[in-house]
């Protein structure tokens, strides 16, 4: 019996959010089909891949990864090299050094770093904070002001700081904002509603619904993404129709399978290759589950995942 295709048609669609300016700007979302269901209809925008660098430079990168950047020590030069990685649609600058429990880099210094990075690249910029709520409020406001007109994305607003960040990042300086929730579709929707009530348009919000390395409770992340996409398309829930961005690198490069020395577990093989495989596998799973953009660290991973997206388009 011949196979008869029955396309799934949805009257709803994911909202489109643009990041960056000029010819290299990117658009997330916009589709009304399930992830990679090109046989049901074409997605308006392909899924995107970002490459991550740290404000602290290459100190915490693996030796093999640091080799990609050569002998560069200036953050602007590192950013320029990262932006040239094959398959990189945007660059994510993570302010690990701004954490008060670490280097506690002053806000003014962080603003200078962000400005230098922005000037050095020609692809959209994503700013990732220190994960310290109080520091990020000051950090995001100052960087958003310095980058006015660049249409950058700031990650992330949560239930504790969303009012301040929505007002400063979203309203005062016209930047895009990521809403971060802890692997819970109800919390994700609630945060979208709250940020919208402050006055930020839905087209300026993306969602970070959580992340985990494949094999580390990832089924909860995948389930949340899938339920979010189905609620957006099947139920036409307008408050959950924002595109999803997932910071994969901050999870995969810190699990034991990626960091354990080869001398300790020789049967596991190269630590660098393990890290790359973890990053690729997790990113691919996130995209299949519903994420519209993933943030990776290794250029090999960026290229592989970008090729995957193109092959499945």
PDB file of C-alpha atoms in Angstrom:
ATOM      1  CA  UNK A   1       0.000   0.000   0.000  1.00  0.00           C
ATOM      2  CA  UNK A   2       1.505   3.363  -0.975  1.00  0.00           C
ATOM      3  CA  UNK A   3       2.238   5.839   1.784  1.00  0.00           C
ATOM      4  CA  UNK A   4      -0.144   8.793   1.874  1.00  0.00           C
ATOM      5  CA  UNK A   5       1.155  11.888   3.562  1.00  0.00           C
ATOM      6  CA  UNK A   6      -1.217  13.792   5.859  1.00  0.00           C
ATOM      7  CA  UNK A   7       0.358  17.202   6.514  1.00  0.00           C
ATOM      8  CA  UNK A   8      -0.347  18.844   9.852  1.00  0.00           C
ATOM      9  CA  UNK A   9      -1.770  22.279   9.235  1.00  0.00           C
ATOM     10  CA  UNK A  10      -1.806  24.962  11.929  1.00  0.00           C
ATOM     11  CA  UNK A  11      -3.617  28.275  11.770  1.00  0.00           C
ATOM     12  CA  UNK A  12      -1.205  29.761  14.329  1.00  0.00           C
ATOM     13  CA  UNK A  13       2.493  30.534  13.966  1.00  0.00           C
ATOM     14  CA  UNK A  14       5.552  31.399  16.049  1.00  0.00           C
ATOM     15  CA  UNK A  15       6.234  35.120  16.239  1.00  0.00           C
ATOM     16  CA  UNK A  16       9.228  36.488  14.350  1.00  0.00           C
ATOM     17  CA  UNK A  17      11.930  38.236  16.375  1.00  0.00           C
ATOM     18  CA  UNK A  18      14.769  40.011  14.571  1.00  0.00           C
ATOM     19  CA  UNK A  19      18.216  40.470  16.089  1.00  0.00           C
ATOM     20  CA  UNK A  20      20.962  42.673  14.714  1.00  0.00           C
ATOM     21  CA  UNK A  21      20.899  45.177  11.874  1.00  0.00           C
ATOM     22  CA  UNK A  22      21.843  45.403   8.229  1.00  0.00           C
ATOM     23  CA  UNK A  23      22.526  42.518   5.867  1.00  0.00           C
ATOM     24  CA  UNK A  24      23.636  40.149   8.646  1.00  0.00           C
ATOM     25  CA  UNK A  25      20.581  40.527  10.887  1.00  0.00           C
ATOM     26  CA  UNK A  26      18.779  37.298  11.735  1.00  0.00           C
ATOM     27  CA  UNK A  27      15.139  36.374  12.273  1.00  0.00           C
ATOM     28  CA  UNK A  28      14.032  33.721  14.737  1.00  0.00           C
ATOM     29  CA  UNK A  29      10.682  31.945  14.491  1.00  0.00           C
ATOM     30  CA  UNK A  30       7.957  32.775  12.016  1.00  0.00           C
ATOM     31  CA  UNK A  31       7.020  29.181  11.156  1.00  0.00           C
ATOM     32  CA  UNK A  32       3.708  27.346  11.456  1.00  0.00           C
ATOM     33  CA  UNK A  33       5.083  23.816  11.149  1.00  0.00           C
ATOM     34  CA  UNK A  34       6.731  21.513  13.678  1.00  0.00           C
ATOM     35  CA  UNK A  35      10.545  21.505  13.907  1.00  0.00           C
ATOM     36  CA  UNK A  36      12.143  20.273  10.670  1.00  0.00           C
ATOM     37  CA  UNK A  37       8.747  19.197   9.253  1.00  0.00           C
ATOM     38  CA  UNK A  38       9.668  20.540   5.842  1.00  0.00           C
ATOM     39  CA  UNK A  39       7.408  17.904   4.296  1.00  0.00           C
ATOM     40  CA  UNK A  40       4.415  19.663   5.901  1.00  0.00           C
ATOM     41  CA  UNK A  41       5.426  23.130   4.770  1.00  0.00           C
ATOM     42  CA  UNK A  42       8.419  25.434   4.678  1.00  0.00           C
ATOM     43  CA  UNK A  43       9.640  27.272   7.749  1.00  0.00           C
ATOM     44  CA  UNK A  44       9.864  31.017   7.251  1.00  0.00           C
ATOM     45  CA  UNK A  45      13.314  31.236   8.851  1.00  0.00           C
ATOM     46  CA  UNK A  46      15.967  28.575   9.335  1.00  0.00           C
ATOM     47  CA  UNK A  47      17.113  27.799  12.862  1.00  0.00           C
ATOM     48  CA  UNK A  48      20.219  29.695  13.923  1.00  0.00           C
ATOM     49  CA  UNK A  49      23.565  28.867  15.533  1.00  0.00           C
ATOM     50  CA  UNK A  50      25.544  31.229  17.742  1.00  0.00           C
ATOM     51  CA  UNK A  51      29.174  31.027  18.849  1.00  0.00           C
ATOM     52  CA  UNK A  52      30.067  31.969  22.421  1.00  0.00           C
ATOM     53  CA  UNK A  53      33.086  33.809  23.798  1.00  0.00           C
ATOM     54  CA  UNK A  54      33.795  34.918  27.362  1.00  0.00           C
ATOM     55  CA  UNK A  55      34.772  38.340  28.644  1.00  0.00           C
ATOM     56  CA  UNK A  56      37.619  36.580  30.452  1.00  0.00           C
ATOM     57  CA  UNK A  57      39.173  35.526  27.156  1.00  0.00           C
ATOM     58  CA  UNK A  58      40.476  32.025  26.526  1.00  0.00           C
ATOM     59  CA  UNK A  59      41.641  31.143  30.044  1.00  0.00           C
ATOM     60  CA  UNK A  60      38.943  28.579  30.743  1.00  0.00           C
ATOM     61  CA  UNK A  61      38.771  27.156  27.213  1.00  0.00           C
ATOM     62  CA  UNK A  62      40.292  23.773  26.475  1.00  0.00           C
ATOM     63  CA  UNK A  63      43.756  23.918  24.843  1.00  0.00           C
ATOM     64  CA  UNK A  64      42.345  22.517  21.609  1.00  0.00           C
ATOM     65  CA  UNK A  65      39.595  25.126  21.496  1.00  0.00           C
ATOM     66  CA  UNK A  66      42.014  27.934  22.357  1.00  0.00           C
ATOM     67  CA  UNK A  67      44.138  26.886  19.365  1.00  0.00           C
ATOM     68  CA  UNK A  68      41.356  28.049  17.051  1.00  0.00           C
ATOM     69  CA  UNK A  69      41.957  31.608  18.245  1.00  0.00           C
ATOM     70  CA  UNK A  70      45.743  31.381  17.925  1.00  0.00           C
ATOM     71  CA  UNK A  71      47.656  33.772  20.133  1.00  0.00           C
ATOM     72  CA  UNK A  72      44.888  36.358  20.377  1.00  0.00           C
ATOM     73  CA  UNK A  73      44.555  37.986  23.780  1.00  0.00           C
ATOM     74  CA  UNK A  74      42.437  41.055  23.023  1.00  0.00           C
ATOM     75  CA  UNK A  75      38.718  40.418  23.364  1.00  0.00           C
ATOM     76  CA  UNK A  76      37.918  42.310  20.151  1.00  0.00           C
ATOM     77  CA  UNK A  77      40.326  40.120  18.159  1.00  0.00           C
ATOM     78  CA  UNK A  78      38.854  36.970  19.717  1.00  0.00           C
ATOM     79  CA  UNK A  79      35.351  38.165  18.830  1.00  0.00           C
ATOM     80  CA  UNK A  80      36.345  38.906  15.245  1.00  0.00           C
ATOM     81  CA  UNK A  81      37.839  35.437  14.865  1.00  0.00           C
ATOM     82  CA  UNK A  82      34.752  33.806  16.400  1.00  0.00           C
ATOM     83  CA  UNK A  83      32.424  35.730  14.096  1.00  0.00           C
ATOM     84  CA  UNK A  84      34.274  34.302  11.112  1.00  0.00           C
ATOM     85  CA  UNK A  85      33.660  30.688  12.198  1.00  0.00           C
ATOM     86  CA  UNK A  86      31.826  28.740   9.508  1.00  0.00           C
ATOM     87  CA  UNK A  87      28.119  28.498  10.288  1.00  0.00           C
ATOM     88  CA  UNK A  88      28.028  31.200  12.985  1.00  0.00           C
ATOM     89  CA  UNK A  89      24.873  33.317  12.613  1.00  0.00           C
ATOM     90  CA  UNK A  90      25.440  35.432  15.726  1.00  0.00           C
ATOM     91  CA  UNK A  91      27.948  35.908  18.532  1.00  0.00           C
ATOM     92  CA  UNK A  92      27.203  35.527  22.231  1.00  0.00           C
ATOM     93  CA  UNK A  93      29.382  37.457  24.690  1.00  0.00           C
ATOM     94  CA  UNK A  94      29.095  35.903  28.148  1.00  0.00           C
ATOM     95  CA  UNK A  95      30.147  38.092  31.083  1.00  0.00           C
ATOM     96  CA  UNK A  96      31.522  35.370  33.315  1.00  0.00           C
ATOM     97  CA  UNK A  97      34.026  37.798  34.792  1.00  0.00           C
ATOM     98  CA  UNK A  98      31.314  40.177  35.999  1.00  0.00           C
ATOM     99  CA  UNK A  99      30.140  37.743  38.665  1.00  0.00           C
ATOM    100  CA  UNK A 100      30.617  39.303  42.141  1.00  0.00           C
ATOM    101  CA  UNK A 101      31.636  35.862  43.385  1.00  0.00           C
ATOM    102  CA  UNK A 102      34.423  35.758  40.795  1.00  0.00           C
ATOM    103  CA  UNK A 103      36.424  38.576  39.235  1.00  0.00           C
ATOM    104  CA  UNK A 104      33.627  41.074  39.927  1.00  0.00           C
ATOM    105  CA  UNK A 105      34.556  43.070  36.831  1.00  0.00           C
ATOM    106  CA  UNK A 106      33.200  46.647  37.128  1.00  0.00           C
ATOM    107  CA  UNK A 107      30.203  47.603  34.995  1.00  0.00           C
ATOM    108  CA  UNK A 108      32.177  50.345  33.247  1.00  0.00           C
ATOM    109  CA  UNK A 109      34.809  47.834  32.160  1.00  0.00           C
ATOM    110  CA  UNK A 110      32.116  45.444  30.923  1.00  0.00           C
ATOM    111  CA  UNK A 111      30.543  48.218  28.854  1.00  0.00           C
ATOM    112  CA  UNK A 112      33.902  48.906  27.222  1.00  0.00           C
ATOM    113  CA  UNK A 113      34.315  45.201  26.421  1.00  0.00           C
ATOM    114  CA  UNK A 114      30.821  44.938  24.926  1.00  0.00           C
ATOM    115  CA  UNK A 115      31.380  48.030  22.802  1.00  0.00           C
ATOM    116  CA  UNK A 116      34.725  46.730  21.537  1.00  0.00           C
ATOM    117  CA  UNK A 117      33.214  43.354  20.647  1.00  0.00           C
ATOM    118  CA  UNK A 118      30.259  44.963  18.891  1.00  0.00           C
ATOM    119  CA  UNK A 119      32.569  47.142  16.811  1.00  0.00           C
ATOM    120  CA  UNK A 120      34.730  44.148  15.847  1.00  0.00           C
ATOM    121  CA  UNK A 121      31.982  41.937  14.401  1.00  0.00           C
ATOM    122  CA  UNK A 122      29.477  42.171  11.568  1.00  0.00           C
ATOM    123  CA  UNK A 123      26.965  39.617  12.890  1.00  0.00           C
ATOM    124  CA  UNK A 124      24.262  40.123  15.546  1.00  0.00           C
ATOM    125  CA  UNK A 125      25.319  40.247  19.191  1.00  0.00           C
ATOM    126  CA  UNK A 126      23.804  38.448  22.170  1.00  0.00           C
ATOM    127  CA  UNK A 127      24.794  39.583  25.648  1.00  0.00           C
ATOM    128  CA  UNK A 128      24.731  36.944  28.393  1.00  0.00           C
ATOM    129  CA  UNK A 129      25.033  38.174  31.963  1.00  0.00           C
ATOM    130  CA  UNK A 130      26.869  36.961  35.035  1.00  0.00           C
ATOM    131  CA  UNK A 131      23.852  35.040  36.402  1.00  0.00           C
ATOM    132  CA  UNK A 132      23.958  37.345  39.443  1.00  0.00           C
ATOM    133  CA  UNK A 133      20.608  39.144  39.446  1.00  0.00           C
ATOM    134  CA  UNK A 134      21.698  42.360  41.131  1.00  0.00           C
ATOM    135  CA  UNK A 135      24.847  42.740  39.043  1.00  0.00           C
ATOM    136  CA  UNK A 136      23.027  41.946  35.796  1.00  0.00           C
ATOM    137  CA  UNK A 137      20.474  44.709  36.372  1.00  0.00           C
ATOM    138  CA  UNK A 138      23.240  47.305  36.416  1.00  0.00           C
ATOM    139  CA  UNK A 139      25.239  45.523  33.720  1.00  0.00           C
ATOM    140  CA  UNK A 140      22.415  45.112  31.208  1.00  0.00           C
ATOM    141  CA  UNK A 141      21.134  48.653  31.575  1.00  0.00           C
ATOM    142  CA  UNK A 142      24.552  50.186  30.961  1.00  0.00           C
ATOM    143  CA  UNK A 143      25.408  47.907  28.009  1.00  0.00           C
ATOM    144  CA  UNK A 144      21.958  48.367  26.449  1.00  0.00           C
ATOM    145  CA  UNK A 145      22.498  52.136  26.542  1.00  0.00           C
ATOM    146  CA  UNK A 146      25.970  51.835  24.995  1.00  0.00           C
ATOM    147  CA  UNK A 147      24.681  49.584  22.199  1.00  0.00           C
ATOM    148  CA  UNK A 148      21.642  51.646  21.236  1.00  0.00           C
ATOM    149  CA  UNK A 149      20.652  51.007  17.648  1.00  0.00           C
ATOM    150  CA  UNK A 150      22.432  47.623  17.479  1.00  0.00           C
ATOM    151  CA  UNK A 151      19.269  45.596  18.185  1.00  0.00           C
ATOM    152  CA  UNK A 152      21.127  43.185  20.490  1.00  0.00           C
ATOM    153  CA  UNK A 153      19.553  40.396  22.526  1.00  0.00           C
ATOM    154  CA  UNK A 154      20.075  40.358  26.297  1.00  0.00           C
ATOM    155  CA  UNK A 155      19.918  37.093  28.243  1.00  0.00           C
ATOM    156  CA  UNK A 156      18.130  36.839  30.496  1.00  0.00           C
ATOM    157  CA  UNK A 157      15.239  38.363  32.403  1.00  0.00           C
ATOM    158  CA  UNK A 158      13.714  36.235  35.159  1.00  0.00           C
ATOM    159  CA  UNK A 159      10.887  36.510  37.658  1.00  0.00           C
ATOM    160  CA  UNK A 160      13.059  38.559  40.035  1.00  0.00           C
ATOM    161  CA  UNK A 161      14.449  41.206  37.682  1.00  0.00           C
ATOM    162  CA  UNK A 162      12.065  41.314  34.714  1.00  0.00           C
ATOM    163  CA  UNK A 163      10.471  44.666  35.587  1.00  0.00           C
ATOM    164  CA  UNK A 164      13.748  46.559  35.690  1.00  0.00           C
ATOM    165  CA  UNK A 165      15.222  44.832  32.652  1.00  0.00           C
ATOM    166  CA  UNK A 166      12.056  45.172  30.600  1.00  0.00           C
ATOM    167  CA  UNK A 167      11.993  48.901  31.346  1.00  0.00           C
ATOM    168  CA  UNK A 168      15.682  49.553  30.681  1.00  0.00           C
ATOM    169  CA  UNK A 169      16.722  47.034  28.037  1.00  0.00           C
ATOM    170  CA  UNK A 170      13.417  46.717  26.206  1.00  0.00           C
ATOM    171  CA  UNK A 171      11.684  50.072  26.537  1.00  0.00           C
ATOM    172  CA  UNK A 172      14.381  52.679  27.166  1.00  0.00           C
ATOM    173  CA  UNK A 173      16.954  51.386  24.693  1.00  0.00           C
ATOM    174  CA  UNK A 174      14.940  49.268  22.251  1.00  0.00           C
ATOM    175  CA  UNK A 175      16.913  46.047  22.615  1.00  0.00           C
ATOM    176  CA  UNK A 176      15.570  42.485  22.547  1.00  0.00           C
ATOM    177  CA  UNK A 177      15.077  40.539  25.778  1.00  0.00           C
ATOM    178  CA  UNK A 178      15.196  36.860  26.637  1.00  0.00           C
ATOM    179  CA  UNK A 179      12.786  35.555  29.269  1.00  0.00           C
ATOM    180  CA  UNK A 180      14.362  32.792  31.362  1.00  0.00           C
ATOM    181  CA  UNK A 181      12.257  30.173  33.116  1.00  0.00           C
ATOM    182  CA  UNK A 182      13.204  26.920  34.808  1.00  0.00           C
ATOM    183  CA  UNK A 183      11.928  24.131  32.532  1.00  0.00           C
ATOM    184  CA  UNK A 184       8.251  24.885  33.174  1.00  0.00           C
ATOM    185  CA  UNK A 185       5.840  25.918  30.426  1.00  0.00           C
ATOM    186  CA  UNK A 186       3.531  27.674  32.888  1.00  0.00           C
ATOM    187  CA  UNK A 187       6.367  29.779  34.267  1.00  0.00           C
ATOM    188  CA  UNK A 188       7.525  30.576  30.739  1.00  0.00           C
ATOM    189  CA  UNK A 189       4.075  31.816  29.781  1.00  0.00           C
ATOM    190  CA  UNK A 190       3.672  33.792  32.993  1.00  0.00           C
ATOM    191  CA  UNK A 191       6.970  35.582  32.470  1.00  0.00           C
ATOM    192  CA  UNK A 192       6.019  36.498  28.897  1.00  0.00           C
ATOM    193  CA  UNK A 193       2.768  37.951  30.198  1.00  0.00           C
ATOM    194  CA  UNK A 194       4.529  39.946  32.925  1.00  0.00           C
ATOM    195  CA  UNK A 195       7.151  41.374  30.575  1.00  0.00           C
ATOM    196  CA  UNK A 196       4.392  42.278  28.131  1.00  0.00           C
ATOM    197  CA  UNK A 197       2.509  44.099  30.885  1.00  0.00           C
ATOM    198  CA  UNK A 198       5.534  46.337  31.400  1.00  0.00           C
ATOM    199  CA  UNK A 199       5.140  47.362  27.764  1.00  0.00           C
ATOM    200  CA  UNK A 200       7.624  45.229  25.825  1.00  0.00           C
ATOM    201  CA  UNK A 201       6.164  44.019  22.519  1.00  0.00           C
ATOM    202  CA  UNK A 202       5.956  40.247  21.902  1.00  0.00           C
ATOM    203  CA  UNK A 203       8.196  40.746  18.854  1.00  0.00           C
ATOM    204  CA  UNK A 204      10.964  41.847  21.224  1.00  0.00           C
ATOM    205  CA  UNK A 205      10.868  38.752  23.442  1.00  0.00           C
ATOM    206  CA  UNK A 206      12.449  35.353  23.023  1.00  0.00           C
ATOM    207  CA  UNK A 207      12.294  32.502  25.523  1.00  0.00           C
ATOM    208  CA  UNK A 208      15.046  30.618  27.315  1.00  0.00           C
ATOM    209  CA  UNK A 209      12.995  27.755  28.750  1.00  0.00           C
ATOM    210  CA  UNK A 210      15.984  25.924  30.207  1.00  0.00           C
ATOM    211  CA  UNK A 211      18.876  23.727  29.132  1.00  0.00           C
ATOM    212  CA  UNK A 212      20.620  20.509  30.095  1.00  0.00           C
ATOM    213  CA  UNK A 213      23.239  18.280  28.550  1.00  0.00           C
ATOM    214  CA  UNK A 214      21.886  15.230  26.755  1.00  0.00           C
ATOM    215  CA  UNK A 215      21.826  12.471  29.351  1.00  0.00           C
ATOM    216  CA  UNK A 216      21.477  14.860  32.298  1.00  0.00           C
ATOM    217  CA  UNK A 217      17.741  15.182  32.741  1.00  0.00           C
ATOM    218  CA  UNK A 218      17.435  16.399  29.182  1.00  0.00           C
ATOM    219  CA  UNK A 219      14.049  14.725  28.787  1.00  0.00           C
ATOM    220  CA  UNK A 220      12.531  17.480  30.945  1.00  0.00           C
ATOM    221  CA  UNK A 221      13.986  20.168  28.690  1.00  0.00           C
ATOM    222  CA  UNK A 222      12.842  18.393  25.521  1.00  0.00           C
ATOM    223  CA  UNK A 223       9.362  17.841  26.931  1.00  0.00           C
ATOM    224  CA  UNK A 224       9.034  21.508  27.891  1.00  0.00           C
ATOM    225  CA  UNK A 225      10.121  22.658  24.442  1.00  0.00           C
ATOM    226  CA  UNK A 226       7.758  20.262  22.687  1.00  0.00           C
ATOM    227  CA  UNK A 227       4.807  21.251  24.879  1.00  0.00           C
ATOM    228  CA  UNK A 228       5.598  24.921  24.291  1.00  0.00           C
ATOM    229  CA  UNK A 229       5.648  24.527  20.508  1.00  0.00           C
ATOM    230  CA  UNK A 230       2.419  22.501  20.534  1.00  0.00           C
ATOM    231  CA  UNK A 231       0.666  25.062  22.746  1.00  0.00           C
ATOM    232  CA  UNK A 232       1.794  27.828  20.410  1.00  0.00           C
ATOM    233  CA  UNK A 233       0.729  26.118  17.184  1.00  0.00           C
ATOM    234  CA  UNK A 234      -2.043  23.727  18.085  1.00  0.00           C
ATOM    235  CA  UNK A 235      -3.752  25.808  20.781  1.00  0.00           C
ATOM    236  CA  UNK A 236      -2.874  29.205  19.315  1.00  0.00           C
ATOM    237  CA  UNK A 237      -1.713  30.429  22.731  1.00  0.00           C
ATOM    238  CA  UNK A 238      -0.392  33.878  21.817  1.00  0.00           C
ATOM    239  CA  UNK A 239       1.541  34.265  25.074  1.00  0.00           C
ATOM    240  CA  UNK A 240       3.735  31.254  24.366  1.00  0.00           C
ATOM    241  CA  UNK A 241       4.407  31.933  20.667  1.00  0.00           C
ATOM    242  CA  UNK A 242       7.809  33.567  21.164  1.00  0.00           C
ATOM    243  CA  UNK A 243      10.813  31.772  19.632  1.00  0.00           C
ATOM    244  CA  UNK A 244      13.144  29.764  21.879  1.00  0.00           C
ATOM    245  CA  UNK A 245      16.900  30.240  22.292  1.00  0.00           C
ATOM    246  CA  UNK A 246      18.989  27.679  24.166  1.00  0.00           C
ATOM    247  CA  UNK A 247      22.454  28.216  25.750  1.00  0.00           C
ATOM    248  CA  UNK A 248      23.913  24.761  25.083  1.00  0.00           C
ATOM    249  CA  UNK A 249      27.606  25.484  25.660  1.00  0.00           C
ATOM    250  CA  UNK A 250      27.189  26.544  29.285  1.00  0.00           C
ATOM    251  CA  UNK A 251      25.856  23.067  30.030  1.00  0.00           C
ATOM    252  CA  UNK A 252      27.822  20.666  27.857  1.00  0.00           C
ATOM    253  CA  UNK A 253      31.370  21.869  28.532  1.00  0.00           C
ATOM    254  CA  UNK A 254      31.088  21.377  32.295  1.00  0.00           C
ATOM    255  CA  UNK A 255      29.857  17.799  32.672  1.00  0.00           C
ATOM    256  CA  UNK A 256      32.313  15.026  33.533  1.00  0.00           C
ATOM    257  CA  UNK A 257      32.125  13.464  30.081  1.00  0.00           C
ATOM    258  CA  UNK A 258      33.568  16.694  28.666  1.00  0.00           C
ATOM    259  CA  UNK A 259      36.099  17.618  31.356  1.00  0.00           C
ATOM    260  CA  UNK A 260      37.482  14.319  32.649  1.00  0.00           C
ATOM    261  CA  UNK A 261      41.134  13.960  31.651  1.00  0.00           C
ATOM    262  CA  UNK A 262      41.968  11.247  29.158  1.00  0.00           C
ATOM    263  CA  UNK A 263      44.601   9.945  31.600  1.00  0.00           C
ATOM    264  CA  UNK A 264      41.860   9.270  34.156  1.00  0.00           C
ATOM    265  CA  UNK A 265      39.452   7.563  31.743  1.00  0.00           C
ATOM    266  CA  UNK A 266      41.484   6.485  28.708  1.00  0.00           C
ATOM    267  CA  UNK A 267      38.606   4.348  27.459  1.00  0.00           C
ATOM    268  CA  UNK A 268      36.584   7.541  26.898  1.00  0.00           C
ATOM    269  CA  UNK A 269      39.043   8.970  24.395  1.00  0.00           C
ATOM    270  CA  UNK A 270      39.924  12.618  23.796  1.00  0.00           C
ATOM    271  CA  UNK A 271      38.276  15.073  26.190  1.00  0.00           C
ATOM    272  CA  UNK A 272      38.053  17.703  23.447  1.00  0.00           C
ATOM    273  CA  UNK A 273      36.296  15.299  21.079  1.00  0.00           C
ATOM    274  CA  UNK A 274      33.919  14.270  23.873  1.00  0.00           C
ATOM    275  CA  UNK A 275      33.051  17.902  24.513  1.00  0.00           C
ATOM    276  CA  UNK A 276      32.354  18.505  20.843  1.00  0.00           C
ATOM    277  CA  UNK A 277      30.167  15.402  20.595  1.00  0.00           C
ATOM    278  CA  UNK A 278      28.233  16.422  23.709  1.00  0.00           C
ATOM    279  CA  UNK A 279      27.695  19.893  22.290  1.00  0.00           C
ATOM    280  CA  UNK A 280      26.550  18.663  18.878  1.00  0.00           C
ATOM    281  CA  UNK A 281      24.245  15.964  20.267  1.00  0.00           C
ATOM    282  CA  UNK A 282      22.622  18.336  22.747  1.00  0.00           C
ATOM    283  CA  UNK A 283      22.204  21.129  20.202  1.00  0.00           C
ATOM    284  CA  UNK A 284      20.650  18.795  17.630  1.00  0.00           C
ATOM    285  CA  UNK A 285      18.219  17.456  20.224  1.00  0.00           C
ATOM    286  CA  UNK A 286      17.245  20.981  21.317  1.00  0.00           C
ATOM    287  CA  UNK A 287      16.560  22.045  17.741  1.00  0.00           C
ATOM    288  CA  UNK A 288      14.491  18.919  17.085  1.00  0.00           C
ATOM    289  CA  UNK A 289      12.508  19.541  20.271  1.00  0.00           C
ATOM    290  CA  UNK A 290      11.635  23.109  19.297  1.00  0.00           C
ATOM    291  CA  UNK A 291      14.479  25.530  19.960  1.00  0.00           C
ATOM    292  CA  UNK A 292      14.976  28.157  17.250  1.00  0.00           C
ATOM    293  CA  UNK A 293      18.577  29.029  18.107  1.00  0.00           C
ATOM    294  CA  UNK A 294      21.395  27.363  20.024  1.00  0.00           C
ATOM    295  CA  UNK A 295      24.529  28.892  21.529  1.00  0.00           C
ATOM    296  CA  UNK A 296      27.656  26.764  21.079  1.00  0.00           C
ATOM    297  CA  UNK A 297      31.323  27.238  21.878  1.00  0.00           C
ATOM    298  CA  UNK A 298      33.484  25.078  19.621  1.00  0.00           C
ATOM    299  CA  UNK A 299      33.736  26.088  15.932  1.00  0.00           C
ATOM    300  CA  UNK A 300      33.603  22.409  14.935  1.00  0.00           C
ATOM    301  CA  UNK A 301      30.249  22.124  16.695  1.00  0.00           C
ATOM    302  CA  UNK A 302      29.006  25.334  15.098  1.00  0.00           C
ATOM    303  CA  UNK A 303      29.862  24.079  11.618  1.00  0.00           C
ATOM    304  CA  UNK A 304      28.357  20.621  12.188  1.00  0.00           C
ATOM    305  CA  UNK A 305      25.060  21.904  13.602  1.00  0.00           C
ATOM    306  CA  UNK A 306      24.773  24.572  10.909  1.00  0.00           C
ATOM    307  CA  UNK A 307      25.253  21.881   8.252  1.00  0.00           C
ATOM    308  CA  UNK A 308      22.584  19.778   9.938  1.00  0.00           C
ATOM    309  CA  UNK A 309      20.114  22.667   9.833  1.00  0.00           C
ATOM    310  CA  UNK A 310      20.816  23.246   6.142  1.00  0.00           C
ATOM    311  CA  UNK A 311      20.451  19.535   5.333  1.00  0.00           C
ATOM    312  CA  UNK A 312      17.068  19.289   7.070  1.00  0.00           C
ATOM    313  CA  UNK A 313      15.669  22.565   5.739  1.00  0.00           C
TER     314      UNK A 313
END
